[in-house]
Backbone as ProteinMPNN parsed JSONL, in Angstrom:
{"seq_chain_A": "XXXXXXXXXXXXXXXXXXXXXXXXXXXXXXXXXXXXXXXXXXXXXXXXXXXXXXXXXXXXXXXXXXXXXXXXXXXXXXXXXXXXXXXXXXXXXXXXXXXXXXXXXXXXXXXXXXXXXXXXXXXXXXXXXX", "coords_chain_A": {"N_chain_A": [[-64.628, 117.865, 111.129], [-62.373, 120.036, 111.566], [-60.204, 122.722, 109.129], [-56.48, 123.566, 109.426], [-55.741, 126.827, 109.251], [-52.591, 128.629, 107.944], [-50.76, 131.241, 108.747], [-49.624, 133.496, 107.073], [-46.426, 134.896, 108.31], [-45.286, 138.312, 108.458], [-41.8, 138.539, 108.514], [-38.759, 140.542, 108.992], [-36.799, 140.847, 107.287], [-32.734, 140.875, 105.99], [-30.514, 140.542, 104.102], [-28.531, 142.156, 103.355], [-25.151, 142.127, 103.896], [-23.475, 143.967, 104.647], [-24.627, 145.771, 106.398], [-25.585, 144.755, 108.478], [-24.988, 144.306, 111.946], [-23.132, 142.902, 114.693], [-23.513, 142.168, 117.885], [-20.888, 142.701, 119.994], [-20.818, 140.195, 121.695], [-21.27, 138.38, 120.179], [-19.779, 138.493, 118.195], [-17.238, 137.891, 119.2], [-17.579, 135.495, 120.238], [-17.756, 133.646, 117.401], [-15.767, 134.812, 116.688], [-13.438, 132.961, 118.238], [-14.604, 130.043, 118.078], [-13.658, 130.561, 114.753], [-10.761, 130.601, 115.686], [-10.008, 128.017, 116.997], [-10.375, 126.295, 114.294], [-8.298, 127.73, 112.913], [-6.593, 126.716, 115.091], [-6.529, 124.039, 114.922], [-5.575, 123.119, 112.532], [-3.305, 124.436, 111.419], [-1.713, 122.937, 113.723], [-1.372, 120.776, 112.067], [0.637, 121.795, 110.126], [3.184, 122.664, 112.298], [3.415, 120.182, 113.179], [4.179, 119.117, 111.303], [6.656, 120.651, 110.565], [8.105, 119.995, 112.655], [8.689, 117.103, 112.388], [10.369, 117.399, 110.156], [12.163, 118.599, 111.11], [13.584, 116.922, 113.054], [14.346, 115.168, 111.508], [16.855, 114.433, 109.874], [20.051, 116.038, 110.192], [19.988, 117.891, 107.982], [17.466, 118.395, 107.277], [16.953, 119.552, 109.865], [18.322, 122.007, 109.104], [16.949, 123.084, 106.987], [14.49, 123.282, 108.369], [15.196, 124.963, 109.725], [15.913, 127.146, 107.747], [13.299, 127.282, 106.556], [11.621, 128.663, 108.727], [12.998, 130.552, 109.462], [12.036, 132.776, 107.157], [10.423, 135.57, 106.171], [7.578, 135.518, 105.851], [7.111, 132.726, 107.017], [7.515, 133.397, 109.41], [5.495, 135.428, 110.031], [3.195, 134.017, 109.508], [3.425, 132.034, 111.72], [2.986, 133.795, 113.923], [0.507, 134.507, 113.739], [-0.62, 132.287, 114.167], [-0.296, 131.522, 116.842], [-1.229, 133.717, 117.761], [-3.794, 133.318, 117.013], [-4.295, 131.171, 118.456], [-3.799, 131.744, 121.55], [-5.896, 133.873, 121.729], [-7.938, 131.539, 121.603], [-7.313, 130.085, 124.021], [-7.76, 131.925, 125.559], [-10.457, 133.137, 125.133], [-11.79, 130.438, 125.321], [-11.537, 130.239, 128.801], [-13.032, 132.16, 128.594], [-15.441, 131.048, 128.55], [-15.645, 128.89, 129.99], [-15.695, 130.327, 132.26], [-18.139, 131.543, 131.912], [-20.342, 128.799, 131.857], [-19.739, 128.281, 134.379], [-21.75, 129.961, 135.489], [-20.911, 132.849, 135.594], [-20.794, 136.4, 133.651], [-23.13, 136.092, 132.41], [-25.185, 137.91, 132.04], [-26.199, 141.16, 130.221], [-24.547, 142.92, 130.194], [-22.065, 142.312, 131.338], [-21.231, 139.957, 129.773], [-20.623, 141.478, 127.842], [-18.386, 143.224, 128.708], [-16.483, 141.038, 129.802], [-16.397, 139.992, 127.055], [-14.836, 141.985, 125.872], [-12.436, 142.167, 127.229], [-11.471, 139.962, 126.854], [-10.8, 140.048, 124.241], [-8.967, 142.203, 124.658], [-6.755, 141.069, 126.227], [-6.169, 139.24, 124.084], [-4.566, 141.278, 122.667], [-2.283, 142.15, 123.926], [-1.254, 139.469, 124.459], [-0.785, 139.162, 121.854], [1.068, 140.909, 120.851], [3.091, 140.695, 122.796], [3.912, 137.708, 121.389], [4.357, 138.378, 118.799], [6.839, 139.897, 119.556], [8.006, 137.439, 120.41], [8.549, 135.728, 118.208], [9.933, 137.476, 116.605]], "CA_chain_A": [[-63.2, 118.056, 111.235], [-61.938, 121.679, 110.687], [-58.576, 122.309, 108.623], [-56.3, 124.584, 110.132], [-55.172, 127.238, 107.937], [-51.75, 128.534, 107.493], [-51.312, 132.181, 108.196], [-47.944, 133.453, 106.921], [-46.349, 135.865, 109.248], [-44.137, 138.406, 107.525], [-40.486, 138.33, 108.887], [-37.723, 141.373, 108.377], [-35.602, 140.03, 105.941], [-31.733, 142.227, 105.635], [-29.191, 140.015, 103.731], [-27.394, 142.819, 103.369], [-24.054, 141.859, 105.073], [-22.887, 145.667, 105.197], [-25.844, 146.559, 107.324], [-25.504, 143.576, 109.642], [-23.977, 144.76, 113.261], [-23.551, 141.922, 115.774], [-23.058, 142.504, 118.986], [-19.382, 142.322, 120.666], [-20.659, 138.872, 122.284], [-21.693, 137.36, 118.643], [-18.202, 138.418, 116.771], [-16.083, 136.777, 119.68], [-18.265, 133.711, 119.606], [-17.461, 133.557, 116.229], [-13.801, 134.48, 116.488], [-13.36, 131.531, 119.433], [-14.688, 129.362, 116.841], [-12.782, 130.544, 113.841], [-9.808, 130.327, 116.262], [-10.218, 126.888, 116.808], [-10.267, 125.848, 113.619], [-6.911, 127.695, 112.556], [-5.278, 125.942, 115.431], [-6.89, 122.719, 114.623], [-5.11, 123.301, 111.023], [-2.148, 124.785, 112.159], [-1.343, 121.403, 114.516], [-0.599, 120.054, 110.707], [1.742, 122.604, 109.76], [3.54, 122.65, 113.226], [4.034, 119.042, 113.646], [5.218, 118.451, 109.606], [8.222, 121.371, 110.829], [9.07, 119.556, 113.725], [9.481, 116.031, 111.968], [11.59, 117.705, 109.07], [13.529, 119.302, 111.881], [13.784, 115.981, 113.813], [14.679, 113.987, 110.709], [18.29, 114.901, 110.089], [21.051, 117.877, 110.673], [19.658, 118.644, 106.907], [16.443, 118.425, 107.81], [16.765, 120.546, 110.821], [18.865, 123.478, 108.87], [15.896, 123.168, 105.996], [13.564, 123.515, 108.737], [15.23, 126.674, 110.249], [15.393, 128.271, 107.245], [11.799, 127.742, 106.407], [10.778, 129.37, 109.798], [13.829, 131.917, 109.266], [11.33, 133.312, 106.142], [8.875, 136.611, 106.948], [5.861, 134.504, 105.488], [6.71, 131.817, 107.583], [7.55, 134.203, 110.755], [4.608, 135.722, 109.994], [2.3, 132.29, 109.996], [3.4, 131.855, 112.977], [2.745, 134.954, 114.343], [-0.896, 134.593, 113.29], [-0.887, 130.776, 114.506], [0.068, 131.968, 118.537], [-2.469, 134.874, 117.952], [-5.008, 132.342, 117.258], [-4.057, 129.707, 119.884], [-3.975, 132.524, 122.648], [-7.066, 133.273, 121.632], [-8.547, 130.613, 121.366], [-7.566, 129.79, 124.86], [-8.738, 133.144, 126.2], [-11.981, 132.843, 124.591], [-12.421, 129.195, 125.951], [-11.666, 130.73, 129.533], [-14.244, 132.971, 129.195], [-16.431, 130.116, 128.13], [-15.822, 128.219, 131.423], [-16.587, 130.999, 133.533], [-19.822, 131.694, 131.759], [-20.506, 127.538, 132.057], [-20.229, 128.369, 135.592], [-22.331, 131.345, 135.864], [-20.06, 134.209, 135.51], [-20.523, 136.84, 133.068], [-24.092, 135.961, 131.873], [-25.952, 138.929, 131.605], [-25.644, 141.123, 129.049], [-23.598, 144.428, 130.524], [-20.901, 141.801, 131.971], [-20.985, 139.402, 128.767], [-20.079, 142.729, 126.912], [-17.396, 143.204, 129.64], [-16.132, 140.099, 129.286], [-16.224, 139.719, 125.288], [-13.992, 143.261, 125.22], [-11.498, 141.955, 128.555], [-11.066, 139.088, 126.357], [-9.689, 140.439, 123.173], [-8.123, 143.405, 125.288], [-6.103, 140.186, 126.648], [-5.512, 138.67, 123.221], [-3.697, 142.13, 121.719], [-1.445, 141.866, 125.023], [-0.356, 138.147, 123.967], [-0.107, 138.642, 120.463], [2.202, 141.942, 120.975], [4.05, 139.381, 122.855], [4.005, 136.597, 120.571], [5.043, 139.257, 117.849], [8.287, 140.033, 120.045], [8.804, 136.139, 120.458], [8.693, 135.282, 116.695], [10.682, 138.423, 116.01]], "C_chain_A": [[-62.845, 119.362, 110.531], [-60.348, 121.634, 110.068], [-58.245, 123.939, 109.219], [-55.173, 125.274, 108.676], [-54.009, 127.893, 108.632], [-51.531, 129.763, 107.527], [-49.222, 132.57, 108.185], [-47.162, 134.863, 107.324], [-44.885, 136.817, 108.244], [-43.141, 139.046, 108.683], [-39.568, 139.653, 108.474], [-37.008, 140.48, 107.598], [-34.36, 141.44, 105.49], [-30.534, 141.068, 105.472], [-27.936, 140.78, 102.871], [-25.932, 143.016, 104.168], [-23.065, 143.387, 105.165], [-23.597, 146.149, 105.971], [-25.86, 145.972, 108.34], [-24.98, 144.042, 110.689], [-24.461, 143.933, 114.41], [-22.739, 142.511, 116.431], [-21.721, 141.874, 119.087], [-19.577, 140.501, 120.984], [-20.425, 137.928, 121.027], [-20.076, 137.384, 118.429], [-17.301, 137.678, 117.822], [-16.254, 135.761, 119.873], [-17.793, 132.841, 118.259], [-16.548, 133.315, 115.859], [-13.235, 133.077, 117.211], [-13.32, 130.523, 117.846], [-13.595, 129.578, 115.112], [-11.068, 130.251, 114.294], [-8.991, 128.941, 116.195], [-9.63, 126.202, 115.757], [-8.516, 126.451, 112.88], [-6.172, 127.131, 113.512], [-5.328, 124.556, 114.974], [-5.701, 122.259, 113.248], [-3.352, 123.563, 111.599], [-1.099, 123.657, 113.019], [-0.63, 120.873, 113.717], [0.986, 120.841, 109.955], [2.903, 122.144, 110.928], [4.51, 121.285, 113.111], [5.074, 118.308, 112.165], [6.963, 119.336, 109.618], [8.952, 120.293, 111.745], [9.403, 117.671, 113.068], [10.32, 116.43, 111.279], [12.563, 117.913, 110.04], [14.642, 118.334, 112.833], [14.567, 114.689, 112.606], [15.968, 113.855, 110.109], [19.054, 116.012, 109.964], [20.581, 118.397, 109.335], [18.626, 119.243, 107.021], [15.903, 119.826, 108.727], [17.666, 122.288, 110.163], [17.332, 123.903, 107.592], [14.612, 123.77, 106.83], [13.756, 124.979, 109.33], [15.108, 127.63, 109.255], [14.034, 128.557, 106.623], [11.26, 129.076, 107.694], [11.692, 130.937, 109.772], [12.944, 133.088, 107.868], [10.593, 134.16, 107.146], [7.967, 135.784, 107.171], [5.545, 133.81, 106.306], [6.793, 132.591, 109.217], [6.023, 134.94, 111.172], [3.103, 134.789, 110.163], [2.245, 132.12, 111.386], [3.223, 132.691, 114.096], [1.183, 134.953, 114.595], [-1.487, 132.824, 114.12], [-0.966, 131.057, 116.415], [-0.963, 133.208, 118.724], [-3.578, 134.03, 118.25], [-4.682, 131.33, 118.206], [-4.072, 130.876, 121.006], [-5.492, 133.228, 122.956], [-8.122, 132.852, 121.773], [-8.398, 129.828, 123.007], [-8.003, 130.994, 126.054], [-10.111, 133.182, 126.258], [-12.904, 131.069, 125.698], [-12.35, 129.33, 127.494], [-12.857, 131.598, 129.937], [-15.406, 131.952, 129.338], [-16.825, 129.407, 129.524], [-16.368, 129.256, 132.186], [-17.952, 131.205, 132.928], [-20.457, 130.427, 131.969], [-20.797, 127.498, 133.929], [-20.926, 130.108, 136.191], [-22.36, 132.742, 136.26], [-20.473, 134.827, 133.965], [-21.672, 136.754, 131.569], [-25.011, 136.801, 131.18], [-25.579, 140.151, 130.699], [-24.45, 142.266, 129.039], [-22.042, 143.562, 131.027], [-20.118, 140.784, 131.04], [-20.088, 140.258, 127.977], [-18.422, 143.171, 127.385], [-16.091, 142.257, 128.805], [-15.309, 139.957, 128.319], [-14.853, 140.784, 125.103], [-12.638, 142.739, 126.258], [-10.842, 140.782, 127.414], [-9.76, 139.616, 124.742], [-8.817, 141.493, 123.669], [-6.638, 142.301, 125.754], [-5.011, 139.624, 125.395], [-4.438, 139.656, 122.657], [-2.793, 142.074, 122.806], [-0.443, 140.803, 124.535], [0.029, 138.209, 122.658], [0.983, 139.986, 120.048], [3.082, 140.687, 121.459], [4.595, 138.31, 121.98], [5.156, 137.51, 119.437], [6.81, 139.444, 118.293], [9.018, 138.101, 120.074], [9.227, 135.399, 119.34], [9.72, 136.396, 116.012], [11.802, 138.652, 117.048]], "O_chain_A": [[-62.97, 119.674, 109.347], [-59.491, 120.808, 110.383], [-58.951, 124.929, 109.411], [-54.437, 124.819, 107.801], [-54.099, 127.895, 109.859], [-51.914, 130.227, 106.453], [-48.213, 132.21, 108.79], [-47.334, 135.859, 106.621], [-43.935, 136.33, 107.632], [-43.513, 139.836, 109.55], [-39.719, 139.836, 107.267], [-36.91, 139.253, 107.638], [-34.652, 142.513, 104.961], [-29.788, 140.723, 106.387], [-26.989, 140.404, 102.18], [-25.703, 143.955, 104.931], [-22.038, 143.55, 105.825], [-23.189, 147.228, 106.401], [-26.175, 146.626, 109.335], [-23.903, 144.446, 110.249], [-25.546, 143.998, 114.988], [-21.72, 143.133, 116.131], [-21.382, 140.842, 118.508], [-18.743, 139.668, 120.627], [-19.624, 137.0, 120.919], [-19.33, 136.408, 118.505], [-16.57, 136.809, 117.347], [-15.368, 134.911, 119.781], [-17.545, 131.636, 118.201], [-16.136, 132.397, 115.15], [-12.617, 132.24, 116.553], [-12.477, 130.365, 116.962], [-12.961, 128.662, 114.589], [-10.248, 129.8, 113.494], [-7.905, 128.692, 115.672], [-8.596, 125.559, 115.937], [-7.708, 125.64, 112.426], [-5.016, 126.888, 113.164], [-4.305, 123.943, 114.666], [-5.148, 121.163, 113.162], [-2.538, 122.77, 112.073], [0.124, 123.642, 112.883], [0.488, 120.446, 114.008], [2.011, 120.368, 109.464], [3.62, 121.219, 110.547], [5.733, 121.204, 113.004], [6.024, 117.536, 112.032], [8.002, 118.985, 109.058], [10.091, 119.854, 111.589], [10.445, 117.13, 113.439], [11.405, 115.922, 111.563], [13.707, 117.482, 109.898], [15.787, 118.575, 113.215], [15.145, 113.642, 112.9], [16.084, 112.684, 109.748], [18.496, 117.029, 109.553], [20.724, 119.62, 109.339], [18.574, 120.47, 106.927], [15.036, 120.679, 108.534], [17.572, 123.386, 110.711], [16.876, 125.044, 107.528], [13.811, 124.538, 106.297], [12.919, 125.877, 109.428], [14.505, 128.69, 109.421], [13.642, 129.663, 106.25], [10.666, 130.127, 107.456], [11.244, 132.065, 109.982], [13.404, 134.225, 107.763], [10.235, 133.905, 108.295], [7.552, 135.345, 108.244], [4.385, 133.73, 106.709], [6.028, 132.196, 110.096], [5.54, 134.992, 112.303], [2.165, 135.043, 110.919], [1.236, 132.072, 112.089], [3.326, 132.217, 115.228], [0.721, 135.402, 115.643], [-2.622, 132.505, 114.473], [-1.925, 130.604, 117.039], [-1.397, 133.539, 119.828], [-4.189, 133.945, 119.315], [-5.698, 130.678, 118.45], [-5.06, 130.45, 121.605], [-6.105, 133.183, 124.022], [-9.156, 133.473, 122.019], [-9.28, 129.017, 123.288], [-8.47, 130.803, 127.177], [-10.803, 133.248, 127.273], [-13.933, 130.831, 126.331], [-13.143, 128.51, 127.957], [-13.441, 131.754, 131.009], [-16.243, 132.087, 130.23], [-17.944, 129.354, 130.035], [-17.452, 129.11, 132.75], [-18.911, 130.963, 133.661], [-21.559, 130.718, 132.433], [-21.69, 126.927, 134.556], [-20.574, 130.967, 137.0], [-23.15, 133.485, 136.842], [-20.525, 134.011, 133.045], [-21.47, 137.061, 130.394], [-25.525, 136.588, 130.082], [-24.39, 140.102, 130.385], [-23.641, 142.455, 128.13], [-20.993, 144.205, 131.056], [-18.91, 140.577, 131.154], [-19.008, 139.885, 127.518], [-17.494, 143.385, 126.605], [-15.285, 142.464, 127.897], [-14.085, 139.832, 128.338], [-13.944, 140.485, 124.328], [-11.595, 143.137, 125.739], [-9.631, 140.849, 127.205], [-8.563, 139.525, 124.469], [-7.806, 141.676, 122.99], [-5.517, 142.785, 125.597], [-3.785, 139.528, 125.43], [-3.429, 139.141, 122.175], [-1.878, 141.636, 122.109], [0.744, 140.989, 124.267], [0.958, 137.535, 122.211], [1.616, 139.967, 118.993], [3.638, 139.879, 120.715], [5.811, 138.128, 121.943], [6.369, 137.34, 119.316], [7.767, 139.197, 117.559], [10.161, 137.719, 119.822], [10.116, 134.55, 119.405], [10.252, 136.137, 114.932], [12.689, 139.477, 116.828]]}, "name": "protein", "num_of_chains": 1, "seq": "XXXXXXXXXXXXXXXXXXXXXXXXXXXXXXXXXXXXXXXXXXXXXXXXXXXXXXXXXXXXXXXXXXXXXXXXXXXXXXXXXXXXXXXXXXXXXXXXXXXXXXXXXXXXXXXXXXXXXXXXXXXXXXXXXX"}
C-alpha cells in the first residue's frame, strides 16, 4: 500500500484591497446584491412612515415633517436608487437566465447598459423626492 503524498502548490496571494480590480460584471453582481439588501431594510423604514402617517391627523403631519427633512429626503433618494437598481440588475439577471448576454464582450455591455439605466432613474427619482 503506497501513501500518497501531498504536494503543496503555491497560489498568488494579493490581499491588498487597493490593488484588487474586478471586472464591471463582478462590481454589479455585487451592487445587485448590496441593493437588495438596502431595499430589504428599507421595507422597515418605509412601512413604520406609512403606519405613523396612517395612525392619526398627528401622526400623518409628524410623518410629513419627518420626510419634509434633507436627511430624510435624502434616504429616500438613496432608497429608490437602490430599488431601481435592484430591479434593473435583476432584469439583467433574467435575460442572462435565459441566455442573453453571456459571453463576456456582451456581459460587459450589459453590466455598463445597466447602471447607464440606473443614473437615468435615480436623476429621476432625485427630481421626484425634490
Amino acid at each position: 500500500m503506497g501513501h500518497i503524498v501531498k504536494v503543496k502548490k503555491p497560489r498568488p496571494v494579493n490581499l491588498d484591497l487597493q490593488t484588487i480590480r474586478f471586472p464591471i460584471t463582478a462590481i454589479a453582481s455585487i451592487v445587485h446584491r448590496v441593493s437588495g439588501v438596502i431595499t430589504f431594510f428599507s421595507v422597515a423604514i418605509l412601512l413604520w412612515l406609512l403606519s405613523l402617517s396612517l395612525s392619526s391627523p398627528s401622526g400623518f403631519e409628524a410623518a410629513a415633517d419627518i420626510v419634509d427633512s434633507f436627511f430624510a429626503k435624502f434616504i429616500l433618494w438613496g432608497i429608490l436608487t437602490a430599488l431601481a437598481y435592484h430591479i434593473v440588475g435583476g432584469i439583467r439577471h433574467l435575460l442572462m437566465d435565459m441566455k442573453y448576454f453571456e459571453e463576456l464582450e456582451s456581459g460587459n455591455m450589459s453590466a455598463k447598459v445597466a447602471f447607464g439605466i440606473t443614473a437615468v432613474l435615480s436623476v429621476l427619482a432625485w427630481g421626484l423626492v425634490w
